[in-house]
Coordinates of C-alpha atoms and ligand atoms in Angstrom, one line a residue:
M1 CA -11.4 23.7 -30.1
P2 CA -11.4 24.4 -26.4
R3 CA -9.3 22.0 -24.3
P4 CA -11.1 19.8 -21.8
R5 CA -10.8 21.3 -18.3
V6 CA -9.1 19.3 -15.5
L7 CA -9.3 20.3 -11.8
L8 CA -5.9 19.8 -10.2
L9 CA -5.9 18.7 -6.5
G10 CA -2.7 19.8 -4.9
D11 CA 0.7 20.3 -6.5
P12 CA 1.5 20.0 -10.2
A13 CA 3.7 17.1 -11.4
R14 CA 7.2 17.0 -9.7
H15 CA 8.8 14.2 -11.7
L16 CA 7.6 13.8 -15.3
D17 CA 8.1 17.3 -16.7
D18 CA 7.7 16.4 -20.3
L19 CA 4.5 14.4 -19.8
W20 CA 3.2 17.3 -17.6
S21 CA 3.9 19.9 -20.4
D22 CA 2.2 17.6 -22.9
F23 CA -0.7 17.2 -20.6
Q24 CA -1.1 21.0 -20.2
Q25 CA -1.1 21.4 -23.9
K26 CA -4.0 19.0 -24.2
F27 CA -5.9 20.1 -21.2
E28 CA -6.7 23.3 -19.4
V29 CA -5.5 22.7 -15.8
I30 CA -7.3 24.5 -13.1
P31 CA -5.6 24.5 -9.7
A32 CA -8.1 23.8 -6.9
N33 CA -6.1 25.8 -4.3
L34 CA -7.6 23.7 -1.5
T35 CA -7.6 24.8 2.1
T36 CA -10.3 22.8 3.9
H37 CA -13.0 20.3 3.2
D38 CA -15.7 22.9 3.8
G39 CA -13.8 25.5 1.7
F40 CA -13.7 23.1 -1.2
K41 CA -17.4 22.3 -0.9
Q42 CA -18.2 26.0 -0.8
A43 CA -16.1 26.6 -3.9
L44 CA -17.9 23.8 -5.8
R45 CA -21.3 25.1 -4.6
E46 CA -20.4 28.6 -5.9
K47 CA -19.1 27.1 -9.2
R48 CA -15.8 28.9 -8.7
Y49 CA -14.0 26.5 -10.9
G50 CA -16.6 26.5 -13.6
D51 CA -17.3 23.3 -15.4
F52 CA -14.6 20.6 -15.6
E53 CA -14.4 17.2 -17.2
A54 CA -11.7 15.5 -15.1
I55 CA -10.0 15.7 -11.7
I56 CA -6.4 14.8 -11.3
K57 CA -4.5 14.1 -8.0
L58 CA -0.8 13.4 -8.9
A59 CA 0.6 12.4 -5.5
V60 CA -0.9 10.6 -2.5
E61 CA -0.6 13.6 -0.2
N62 CA -2.1 16.0 -2.7
G63 CA -5.6 17.2 -2.0
T64 CA -5.9 15.6 1.4
E65 CA -7.3 18.9 2.7
S66 CA -10.5 18.1 0.9
Y67 CA -11.0 14.7 2.6
P68 CA -13.4 13.0 3.2
W69 CA -14.9 12.8 -0.3
N70 CA -18.3 11.8 1.1
A71 CA -21.7 11.7 -0.7
D72 CA -22.4 15.3 0.4
L73 CA -19.2 16.7 -1.2
I74 CA -19.7 14.6 -4.3
S75 CA -23.2 15.9 -4.7
H76 CA -21.6 19.4 -5.4
L77 CA -19.4 18.2 -8.3
P78 CA -20.5 19.6 -11.7
S79 CA -22.5 17.3 -14.0
S80 CA -19.7 17.8 -16.7
L81 CA -17.3 15.7 -14.6
K82 CA -16.5 12.3 -16.3
V83 CA -13.4 11.0 -14.7
F84 CA -11.2 11.2 -11.6
A85 CA -7.7 9.9 -11.6
A86 CA -5.8 9.7 -8.3
A87 CA -2.4 8.7 -7.1
G88 CA -2.2 5.7 -4.7
A89 CA -3.8 2.3 -4.4
G90 CA -6.1 3.0 -1.4
F91 CA -9.3 5.0 -1.7
D92 CA -10.9 4.7 1.7
W93 CA -11.1 8.6 1.7
L94 CA -13.6 8.4 -1.1
D95 CA -17.3 7.3 -1.4
L96 CA -16.7 5.5 -4.6
D97 CA -20.3 4.3 -4.9
A98 CA -21.6 7.9 -4.6
L99 CA -19.1 9.0 -7.3
N100 CA -20.0 6.2 -9.6
E101 CA -23.7 6.9 -9.1
R102 CA -23.1 10.4 -10.6
G103 CA -21.7 8.7 -13.7
V104 CA -18.1 9.5 -12.8
A105 CA -15.4 6.9 -13.6
F106 CA -12.5 6.5 -11.1
A107 CA -9.0 5.3 -11.6
N108 CA -6.5 4.7 -8.8
S109 CA -2.8 4.0 -9.3
R110 CA -2.6 0.4 -8.2
G111 CA 0.5 -1.4 -9.1
A112 CA 2.7 1.7 -9.0
G113 CA 4.2 0.7 -5.7
D114 CA 4.4 -3.1 -6.1
T115 CA 8.1 -3.2 -6.7
A116 CA 8.9 -0.9 -3.9
T117 CA 6.6 -2.6 -1.4
S118 CA 7.8 -6.1 -2.2
D119 CA 11.4 -5.0 -2.0
L120 CA 10.8 -3.6 1.5
A121 CA 9.1 -6.8 2.5
L122 CA 12.3 -8.7 1.4
Y123 CA 14.3 -6.3 3.6
L124 CA 12.1 -7.2 6.5
I125 CA 12.2 -10.9 5.8
L126 CA 16.0 -10.8 5.7
S127 CA 16.1 -8.8 8.9
V128 CA 13.8 -11.1 10.8
F129 CA 15.9 -14.1 9.8
R130 CA 19.4 -12.6 10.3
L131 CA 18.4 -10.1 13.1
A132 CA 20.2 -7.3 11.1
S133 CA 18.2 -4.5 12.7
Y134 CA 19.3 -5.6 16.2
S135 CA 22.9 -5.8 14.9
E136 CA 22.6 -2.2 13.5
R137 CA 21.4 -0.9 16.8
A138 CA 24.3 -2.5 18.5
A139 CA 26.8 -1.1 16.0
R140 CA 25.3 2.4 16.5
T141 CA 26.1 2.3 20.2
G142 CA 29.8 2.6 19.2
D143 CA 30.7 0.4 22.2
P144 CA 33.1 -2.5 21.3
E145 CA 31.8 -4.6 24.1
T146 CA 28.2 -4.4 22.8
F147 CA 29.5 -5.1 19.3
N148 CA 31.1 -8.3 20.4
R149 CA 28.3 -9.4 22.7
V150 CA 25.6 -8.9 20.1
H151 CA 27.7 -10.6 17.4
L152 CA 27.9 -13.7 19.6
E153 CA 24.2 -13.5 20.6
I154 CA 22.9 -13.2 17.1
G155 CA 25.0 -16.3 16.1
K156 CA 22.8 -18.3 18.4
S157 CA 19.5 -17.5 16.6
A158 CA 20.1 -16.2 13.1
H159 CA 19.2 -18.4 10.2
N160 CA 19.3 -18.3 6.4
P161 CA 15.9 -17.9 4.9
R162 CA 16.9 -20.6 2.3
G163 CA 14.8 -23.8 2.7
H164 CA 12.4 -22.1 5.3
V165 CA 8.7 -21.8 4.6
L166 CA 7.3 -18.4 3.8
G167 CA 3.6 -18.3 4.7
A168 CA 1.8 -15.8 2.6
V169 CA -1.4 -14.3 4.0
G170 CA -3.0 -13.1 0.8
L171 CA -1.4 -13.8 -2.6
G172 CA -2.4 -10.6 -4.4
A173 CA -0.3 -8.3 -6.7
I174 CA 2.3 -7.3 -4.0
Q175 CA 2.6 -10.7 -2.3
K176 CA 3.2 -12.4 -5.6
E177 CA 6.2 -10.2 -6.1
I178 CA 7.3 -10.8 -2.5
A179 CA 6.9 -14.6 -3.1
R180 CA 8.8 -14.5 -6.4
K181 CA 11.7 -12.7 -4.8
A182 CA 11.7 -14.9 -1.7
V183 CA 11.4 -18.2 -3.6
H184 CA 13.7 -17.4 -6.5
G185 CA 16.0 -15.0 -4.8
L186 CA 16.3 -16.4 -1.3
G187 CA 15.4 -20.1 -1.9
M188 CA 12.4 -20.1 0.4
K189 CA 9.4 -22.5 0.0
L190 CA 5.9 -21.0 -0.2
V191 CA 2.5 -21.9 1.3
Y192 CA -0.3 -19.4 1.0
Y193 CA -3.8 -18.7 2.2
D194 CA -6.1 -16.4 0.1
V195 CA -9.9 -16.2 -0.1
A196 CA -9.4 -16.3 -3.9
P197 CA -7.1 -19.1 -5.0
A198 CA -4.3 -18.1 -7.4
D199 CA -4.3 -19.6 -10.9
A200 CA -2.5 -22.8 -11.6
E201 CA 0.2 -21.0 -13.6
T202 CA 1.1 -18.7 -10.7
E203 CA 1.1 -21.6 -8.3
K204 CA 3.4 -23.5 -10.6
A205 CA 5.8 -20.6 -11.1
L206 CA 6.1 -20.0 -7.4
G207 CA 6.0 -23.7 -6.3
A208 CA 3.1 -22.5 -4.1
E209 CA 0.9 -24.7 -2.0
R210 CA -2.5 -23.4 -1.0
V211 CA -3.7 -24.2 2.4
D212 CA -7.4 -24.1 3.4
S213 CA -7.2 -22.2 6.7
L214 CA -5.2 -19.5 8.4
E215 CA -4.6 -22.0 11.2
E216 CA -2.8 -24.4 8.9
L217 CA -0.8 -21.6 7.4
A218 CA 0.3 -20.5 10.9
R219 CA 1.3 -24.1 11.8
R220 CA 3.4 -24.6 8.7
S221 CA 5.2 -21.3 8.3
D222 CA 8.7 -20.3 9.5
C223 CA 8.0 -16.7 8.5
V224 CA 4.6 -15.2 7.8
S225 CA 4.1 -12.3 5.3
V226 CA 0.9 -10.3 5.6
S227 CA -0.4 -8.7 2.5
V228 CA -4.2 -8.3 2.5
P229 CA -6.3 -5.2 2.2
Y230 CA -7.6 -3.7 5.5
M231 CA -11.3 -3.8 5.9
K232 CA -13.8 -5.0 8.5
L233 CA -13.3 -8.6 7.6
T234 CA -9.5 -8.4 8.0
H235 CA -9.4 -6.3 11.2
H236 CA -7.2 -8.4 13.6
L237 CA -7.1 -11.3 11.0
I238 CA -3.9 -12.2 12.7
D239 CA -4.8 -12.6 16.4
E240 CA -4.0 -14.6 19.5
A241 CA -5.3 -17.8 18.0
F242 CA -3.1 -17.4 14.9
F243 CA 0.0 -16.9 17.0
A244 CA -0.9 -19.8 19.2
A245 CA -0.9 -22.0 16.1
M246 CA 2.6 -20.9 15.0
K247 CA 5.8 -22.9 15.6
P248 CA 7.8 -21.6 18.5
G249 CA 10.5 -19.2 17.4
S250 CA 8.9 -18.2 14.1
R251 CA 8.7 -14.8 12.4
I252 CA 6.2 -12.4 10.9
V253 CA 6.4 -9.4 8.6
N254 CA 3.6 -6.9 7.8
T255 CA 3.6 -4.6 4.8
A256 CA -0.2 -4.4 4.5
R257 CA -2.0 -2.3 7.1
G258 CA -1.3 -2.2 10.8
P259 CA -4.7 -3.3 12.2
V260 CA -4.7 -6.5 10.2
I261 CA -2.5 -7.7 13.1
S262 CA -3.6 -7.4 16.7
Q263 CA -0.8 -5.4 18.2
D264 CA -1.5 -6.8 21.7
A265 CA -1.4 -10.4 20.5
L266 CA 1.8 -9.7 18.5
I267 CA 3.5 -8.2 21.6
A268 CA 2.4 -11.2 23.7
A269 CA 3.7 -13.7 21.1
L270 CA 7.1 -11.9 21.0
K271 CA 7.3 -11.8 24.8
S272 CA 6.4 -15.5 25.1
G273 CA 9.0 -16.5 22.5
K274 CA 6.4 -17.9 20.2
L275 CA 7.7 -15.4 17.8
L276 CA 11.5 -14.9 17.5
S277 CA 11.2 -11.7 15.5
A278 CA 8.8 -9.4 13.7
G279 CA 9.3 -6.9 10.8
L280 CA 6.7 -4.1 10.7
D281 CA 6.4 -1.4 8.1
V282 CA 2.8 -0.6 9.2
H283 CA 1.5 -0.2 12.8
E284 CA -1.9 -0.6 14.3
F285 CA -2.0 2.9 15.7
E286 CA 0.4 4.7 13.3
P287 CA 2.0 7.2 13.3
Q288 CA 2.2 6.1 16.9
V289 CA 4.6 3.1 17.3
S290 CA 4.2 0.9 20.4
K291 CA 6.8 1.7 23.1
E292 CA 7.0 -2.0 23.9
L293 CA 7.8 -2.9 20.3
I294 CA 10.4 -0.1 20.1
E295 CA 12.2 -1.7 23.1
M296 CA 12.2 -5.3 21.7
K297 CA 15.5 -6.2 20.3
H298 CA 14.3 -8.6 17.6
V299 CA 11.7 -6.2 16.1
T300 CA 12.6 -4.4 12.9
L301 CA 10.5 -1.2 12.4
T302 CA 10.0 1.1 9.4
T303 CA 7.7 4.1 9.0
H304 CA 5.2 2.9 6.4
I305 CA 7.7 3.4 3.6
G306 CA 6.7 0.3 1.6
G307 CA 5.7 2.2 -1.5
V308 CA 8.0 5.2 -0.9
A309 CA 10.4 5.3 -3.8
I310 CA 10.9 7.9 -6.6
E311 CA 10.0 5.2 -9.2
T312 CA 6.6 4.8 -7.4
F313 CA 6.0 8.6 -7.7
H314 CA 6.9 8.6 -11.4
E315 CA 4.4 5.8 -11.9
F316 CA 1.7 7.7 -10.0
E317 CA 2.2 10.7 -12.4
R318 CA 2.3 8.5 -15.5
L319 CA -0.8 6.6 -14.6
T320 CA -3.0 9.5 -13.5
M321 CA -2.1 11.6 -16.6
T322 CA -2.4 8.7 -19.0
N323 CA -5.7 7.5 -17.6
I324 CA -7.3 11.0 -18.2
D325 CA -5.8 11.3 -21.7
R326 CA -7.0 7.8 -22.6
F327 CA -10.5 8.2 -21.2
L328 CA -11.2 11.8 -22.4
L329 CA -9.2 12.1 -25.6
Q330 CA -8.3 8.7 -27.0
G331 CA -11.6 6.9 -26.3
K332 CA -9.7 4.1 -24.6
P333 CA -10.6 2.4 -21.3
L334 CA -8.9 3.4 -18.0
L335 CA -5.7 1.4 -17.3
T336 CA -6.5 1.1 -13.6
P337 CA -10.2 1.5 -13.0
A338 CA -11.7 1.0 -9.6
G339 CA -15.4 0.7 -8.9
K340 CA -17.9 0.6 -11.7
V341 CA -16.3 0.4 -15.2
F342 CA -17.5 3.2 -17.6
A343 CA -17.1 3.4 -21.3
P344 CA -14.5 6.0 -22.3
S345 CA -15.9 9.3 -23.2
S346 CA -14.8 11.9 -25.8
A347 CA -15.0 15.3 -24.3
A348 CA -12.8 17.0 -26.9
Ligands
LIG1 N1 3.4 -0.7 3.1 C1 3.0 0.1 2.1 O1 3.5 1.2 2.0 C2 2.0 -0.4 1.2 C3 2.1 0.0 -0.2 C4 1.1 -0.5 -1.1 C5 0.1 -1.3 -0.6 N2 0.1 -1.7 0.7 C6 -0.9 -2.7 1.2 O2 -0.6 -4.0 0.7 C7 -1.8 -4.8 0.7 C8 -1.9 -5.6 -0.5 O3 -2.0 -4.8 -1.7 P1 -2.2 -5.5 -3.1 O4 -2.1 -4.3 -4.1 O5 -1.3 -6.6 -3.3 O6 -3.7 -5.9 -3.1 P2 -4.4 -7.0 -4.0 O7 -5.8 -6.6 -4.0 O8 -3.7 -7.2 -5.3 O9 -4.2 -8.4 -3.1 C9 -4.9 -8.6 -1.9 C10 -5.1 -10.1 -1.8 O10 -5.6 -10.4 -0.5 C11 -6.7 -11.4 -0.6 N3 -7.6 -11.3 0.5 C12 -8.6 -10.4 0.7 N4 -9.1 -10.7 1.9 C13 -8.5 -11.8 2.4 C14 -8.7 -12.5 3.6 N5 -9.7 -12.2 4.5 N6 -7.9 -13.6 3.8 C15 -7.0 -13.9 2.9 N7 -6.8 -13.3 1.7 C16 -7.5 -12.2 1.5 C17 -7.3 -11.0 -2.0 O11 -8.0 -12.1 -2.5 C18 -6.1 -10.7 -2.8 O12 -5.5 -11.8 -3.5 C19 -2.9 -3.8 0.9 O13 -3.2 -3.8 2.3 C20 -2.3 -2.4 0.7 O14 -3.0 -1.5 1.4 C21 1.0 -1.3 1.6

């Protein structure tokens, strides 16, 4: 019996060799050899790959040459296509409605980076309370005078997170992990604001108190953690009014998306002392980092590495391969469907 054909966007698996060998036994893998969006469209139009039942994208950076996956590109996909499994949680590069309208199921890899991203948020929370990044920069000067001066200076404003209030903006999958670690690991208290309230069990496990407005969250938090998806509605969700409502000398960390926070308002709040410190993995205009933020001593900066850990990449590969196997060969639903849910198909 012929093996179902799977179009590979980008590189083959780099981590899970055994699973990849097994996958290649079960499926005929066709490399897409992408160069550009137009080149890919042309290849599809000319049916250069023949028919295929699935598309796999094993790493976030794979296949980005073909972006954007708009309705026009999608209209050239073969009618044999049943499922597309892609690494990564975000899919703003893809017109999911147009894909679903062609009867194609889509699976992302949400959850794969939850541990890594929540761990990084904890690093930022610790740094904004203890001003560890400022201390590191002082140590790196190699200058004994700076060492001693910064040691004394930090002693005037560093605090333990224990007993302080973490204000969670959004209490989704990643923020629940951040909260669990901050509450049970660091001894923080939790208030949260989310458009969808958490269930009673989650609230109990985290000792979480839900507040009705962002303004109340801002007022009550010693450190705010931002973890909501970026969309029109959350553009500059954290703005001047939010910072105005915060206690003087409070803190904020962002592991969601840069433009959820207004960078101008953030800089103004740091300058005025409303904020003592900020920890930012994501940046409004990344990969450009604000010069003003770079120069502020109580700002901890990372380069959008929230999800970046080998374990995340393993999970991307496991989920994308398993989703296609389940959907096409085992007649089982996708583990991580996004968009319209389709019944599994049996292409074999
Ligand atoms: N830094 C990184 O490398 C990295 C890695 C993975 C994910 N992320 C980002 O983390 C964020 C959260 O991811 P997740 O998987 O936990 O998502 P999720 O969908 O599980 O949770 C998001 C939560 O935000 C809530 N929400 C939506 N709009 C809101 C609003 N206007 N006000 C308050 N709450 C709102 C939702 O109800 C949900 O509970 C996303 O922005 C994602 O892009 C960043």
